[in-house]
């Protein structure tokens, strides 16, 4: 069965947090700007959330320790995140973008997929529509974005990243293979660092090399994901643009090698879970307000407790503190614990929330 012809946009705001800060503070114009943890004169812990393109020129990137960013670029304007502001701007942008799509899917705080198949008859019209959206965001929000246009989400997503900032990249169905061929496998949505390393051992580093590889070997090495990667490398992606539910939870749990009543062991494991949950929240650009923990004793009796914070956050520090508070009653019982879990209910949108920065 041939793939139904669709036209999909992927829109991604340029250096989102720092762009919003620059808009609010014209005095930062032309300067390197970094949003993230407090650098404390180079002694700060925590990481860079994002940096503007001036700071990127000297190597300051998302996820880098803030102390390193400080060493690379001490003259940068360092700011701590103002989540309520970014969420408000995100909501305004999404309201603009949404009206141009038949089907709309927000992804994180600054990205969206649009299915515009029924609105445009060809790529020329698609280009005109993409320009219109870019213009409207620029006029109403004084911010730039990059848009990728393609026959599916995979291609559109890779295309939006192709000419950043302020880019517009169109890849027609017939051009997909040629477009993907030279790009590193990392660009495929499913390929993380570990998969990338594994592929390297098979001498695969570009999408083209992956497309030409024997799919049965890929399935052997990667299971079902191997086939998915192979299809994606051929530019095939049938996933639909679909609205996301607004509330989403993220959870991680762990079973102890041996049941334990040792508070230190439990709390240490809890910290790791909190880090994992926050990493995932960050990856998806989600914030949370509600924290829940789960405890299963050695006789399988299971308890959960939750609390709602008075602010939204994505910080591991906040999660650890709440989770630690919630688990105390179970630790005090001195009963042996078999499993613990941490869950957050995550939100992207919420205009009236307060947040700790
Ligand atoms: P991205 O769209 O990945 O990055 P960006 O918009 O800053 O830059 P680009 O021009 O390359 O698109 O993420 C959107 C926002 O999410 C970003 O401004 C800050 C936040 N973020 C983090 O907090 N931590 C991270 O590790 C990343 C990658 C992003
Ligand atoms: Mg972005």
mmCIF file of N, CA, C and O in Angstrom, residues 184-220:
data_model
loop_
_atom_site.group_PDB
_atom_site.id
_atom_site.type_symbol
_atom_site.label_atom_id
_atom_site.label_comp_id
_atom_site.label_asym_id
_atom_site.label_seq_id
_atom_site.Cartn_x
_atom_site.Cartn_y
_atom_site.Cartn_z
ATOM 1 N N UNK A 184 23.731 12.527 9.518
ATOM 2 C CA UNK A 184 24.107 11.537 10.524
ATOM 3 C C UNK A 184 22.883 10.807 11.090
ATOM 4 O O UNK A 184 21.806 11.416 11.214
ATOM 5 N N UNK A 185 23.047 9.535 11.435
ATOM 6 C CA UNK A 185 21.902 8.746 11.941
ATOM 7 C C UNK A 185 21.246 9.381 13.162
ATOM 8 O O UNK A 185 20.057 9.206 13.407
ATOM 9 N N UNK A 186 22.032 10.144 13.908
ATOM 10 C CA UNK A 186 21.522 10.802 15.115
ATOM 11 C C UNK A 186 20.274 11.658 14.822
ATOM 12 O O UNK A 186 19.436 11.880 15.690
ATOM 13 N N UNK A 187 20.159 12.127 13.611
ATOM 14 C CA UNK A 187 19.023 12.984 13.248
ATOM 15 C C UNK A 187 17.695 12.231 13.257
ATOM 16 O O UNK A 187 16.633 12.842 13.319
ATOM 17 N N UNK A 188 17.754 10.900 13.150
ATOM 18 C CA UNK A 188 16.505 10.133 13.191
ATOM 19 C C UNK A 188 15.959 10.188 14.614
ATOM 20 O O UNK A 188 16.711 10.055 15.579
ATOM 21 N N UNK A 189 14.673 10.341 14.719
ATOM 22 C CA UNK A 189 14.084 10.575 16.032
ATOM 23 C C UNK A 189 14.417 9.513 17.064
ATOM 24 O O UNK A 189 14.502 9.785 18.243
ATOM 25 N N UNK A 190 14.594 8.289 16.601
ATOM 26 C CA UNK A 190 14.752 7.199 17.558
ATOM 27 C C UNK A 190 16.202 6.940 17.935
ATOM 28 O O UNK A 190 16.488 6.125 18.778
ATOM 29 N N UNK A 191 17.097 7.610 17.251
ATOM 30 C CA UNK A 191 18.493 7.265 17.472
ATOM 31 C C UNK A 191 19.133 8.160 18.529
ATOM 32 O O UNK A 191 19.443 9.314 18.286
ATOM 33 N N UNK A 192 19.323 7.588 19.686
ATOM 34 C CA UNK A 192 19.993 8.304 20.771
ATOM 35 C C UNK A 192 21.484 7.980 20.731
ATOM 36 O O UNK A 192 21.952 7.300 19.811
ATOM 37 N N UNK A 193 22.182 8.464 21.750
ATOM 38 C CA UNK A 193 23.640 8.304 21.765
ATOM 39 C C UNK A 193 24.061 6.842 21.788
ATOM 40 O O UNK A 193 24.992 6.431 21.106
ATOM 41 N N UNK A 194 23.351 6.027 22.583
ATOM 42 C CA UNK A 194 23.737 4.605 22.712
ATOM 43 C C UNK A 194 23.546 3.884 21.394
ATOM 44 O O UNK A 194 24.382 3.099 20.962
ATOM 45 N N UNK A 195 22.373 4.127 20.772
ATOM 46 C CA UNK A 195 22.084 3.489 19.479
ATOM 47 C C UNK A 195 23.110 3.934 18.447
ATOM 48 O O UNK A 195 23.579 3.133 17.636
ATOM 49 N N UNK A 196 23.458 5.200 18.513
ATOM 50 C CA UNK A 196 24.439 5.749 17.572
ATOM 51 C C UNK A 196 25.772 4.986 17.692
ATOM 52 O O UNK A 196 26.378 4.605 16.685
ATOM 53 N N UNK A 197 26.187 4.740 18.939
ATOM 54 C CA UNK A 197 27.445 4.005 19.174
ATOM 55 C C UNK A 197 27.349 2.593 18.596
ATOM 56 O O UNK A 197 28.259 2.104 17.949
ATOM 57 N N UNK A 198 26.212 1.940 18.859
ATOM 58 C CA UNK A 198 26.024 0.568 18.374
ATOM 59 C C UNK A 198 26.061 0.535 16.854
ATOM 60 O O UNK A 198 26.623 -0.374 16.253
ATOM 61 N N UNK A 199 25.418 1.523 16.232
ATOM 62 C CA UNK A 199 25.402 1.565 14.766
ATOM 63 C C UNK A 199 26.814 1.772 14.220
ATOM 64 O O UNK A 199 27.177 1.227 13.184
ATOM 65 N N UNK A 200 27.603 2.533 14.967
ATOM 66 C CA UNK A 200 28.968 2.792 14.535
ATOM 67 C C UNK A 200 29.759 1.478 14.450
ATOM 68 O O UNK A 200 30.557 1.275 13.540
ATOM 69 N N UNK A 201 29.495 0.564 15.383
ATOM 70 C CA UNK A 201 30.200 -0.725 15.350
ATOM 71 C C UNK A 201 29.811 -1.534 14.102
ATOM 72 O O UNK A 201 30.514 -2.443 13.696
ATOM 73 N N UNK A 202 28.662 -1.190 13.498
ATOM 74 C CA UNK A 202 28.266 -1.839 12.242
ATOM 75 C C UNK A 202 28.712 -0.995 11.044
ATOM 76 O O UNK A 202 28.259 -1.215 9.921
ATOM 77 N N UNK A 203 29.556 -0.007 11.302
ATOM 78 C CA UNK A 203 30.045 0.934 10.268
ATOM 79 C C UNK A 203 28.918 1.759 9.651
ATOM 80 O O UNK A 203 28.950 2.095 8.471
ATOM 81 N N UNK A 204 27.913 2.046 10.456
ATOM 82 C CA UNK A 204 26.820 2.898 9.955
ATOM 83 C C UNK A 204 26.911 4.242 10.661
ATOM 84 O O UNK A 204 26.768 4.312 11.882
ATOM 85 N N UNK A 205 27.155 5.299 9.915
ATOM 86 C CA UNK A 205 27.102 6.604 10.567
ATOM 87 C C UNK A 205 26.142 7.572 9.870
ATOM 88 O O UNK A 205 25.675 8.518 10.499
ATOM 89 N N UNK A 206 25.823 7.322 8.600
ATOM 90 C CA UNK A 206 24.849 8.212 7.952
ATOM 91 C C UNK A 206 23.510 7.478 7.755
ATOM 92 O O UNK A 206 23.446 6.243 7.795
ATOM 93 N N UNK A 207 22.485 8.267 7.511
ATOM 94 C CA UNK A 207 21.157 7.675 7.285
ATOM 95 C C UNK A 207 21.190 6.826 6.017
ATOM 96 O O UNK A 207 20.574 5.752 5.948
ATOM 97 N N UNK A 208 21.950 7.271 5.011
ATOM 98 C CA UNK A 208 22.075 6.511 3.767
ATOM 99 C C UNK A 208 22.660 5.120 4.024
ATOM 100 O O UNK A 208 22.178 4.114 3.479
ATOM 101 N N UNK A 209 23.700 5.073 4.858
ATOM 102 C CA UNK A 209 24.314 3.775 5.176
ATOM 103 C C UNK A 209 23.318 2.859 5.893
ATOM 104 O O UNK A 209 23.283 1.655 5.649
ATOM 105 N N UNK A 210 22.515 3.460 6.736
ATOM 106 C CA UNK A 210 21.500 2.679 7.447
ATOM 107 C C UNK A 210 20.450 2.149 6.461
ATOM 108 O O UNK A 210 20.027 0.986 6.542
ATOM 109 N N UNK A 211 20.058 2.987 5.517
ATOM 110 C CA UNK A 211 19.040 2.589 4.530
ATOM 111 C C UNK A 211 19.523 1.428 3.661
ATOM 112 O O UNK A 211 18.719 0.607 3.222
ATOM 113 N N UNK A 212 20.829 1.367 3.434
ATOM 114 C CA UNK A 212 21.363 0.312 2.564
ATOM 115 C C UNK A 212 21.709 -0.965 3.333
ATOM 116 O O UNK A 212 22.102 -1.957 2.756
ATOM 117 N N UNK A 213 21.584 -0.927 4.651
ATOM 118 C CA UNK A 213 21.991 -2.074 5.461
ATOM 119 C C UNK A 213 20.949 -3.200 5.404
ATOM 120 O O UNK A 213 19.783 -2.959 5.114
ATOM 121 N N UNK A 214 21.409 -4.395 5.722
ATOM 122 C CA UNK A 214 20.500 -5.551 5.718
ATOM 123 C C UNK A 214 19.514 -5.442 6.888
ATOM 124 O O UNK A 214 19.911 -5.513 8.048
ATOM 125 N N UNK A 215 18.219 -5.278 6.599
ATOM 126 C CA UNK A 215 17.257 -5.075 7.690
ATOM 127 C C UNK A 215 17.171 -6.253 8.657
ATOM 128 O O UNK A 215 16.848 -6.078 9.837
ATOM 129 N N UNK A 216 17.483 -7.469 8.152
ATOM 130 C CA UNK A 216 17.370 -8.610 9.074
ATOM 131 C C UNK A 216 18.461 -8.535 10.151
ATOM 132 O O UNK A 216 18.226 -8.914 11.308
ATOM 133 N N UNK A 217 19.634 -8.003 9.796
ATOM 134 C CA UNK A 217 20.688 -7.839 10.809
ATOM 135 C C UNK A 217 20.278 -6.755 11.808
ATOM 136 O O UNK A 217 20.454 -6.901 13.020
ATOM 137 N N UNK A 218 19.673 -5.694 11.290
ATOM 138 C CA UNK A 218 19.235 -4.616 12.189
ATOM 139 C C UNK A 218 18.205 -5.139 13.187
ATOM 140 O O UNK A 218 18.221 -4.789 14.362
ATOM 141 N N UNK A 219 17.302 -5.987 12.708
ATOM 142 C CA UNK A 219 16.282 -6.551 13.593
ATOM 143 C C UNK A 219 16.938 -7.453 14.633
ATOM 144 O O UNK A 219 16.534 -7.464 15.805
ATOM 145 N N UNK A 220 17.961 -8.182 14.194
ATOM 146 C CA UNK A 220 18.676 -9.048 15.140
ATOM 147 C C UNK A 220 19.321 -8.231 16.255
ATOM 148 O O UNK A 220 19.238 -8.576 17.426
#
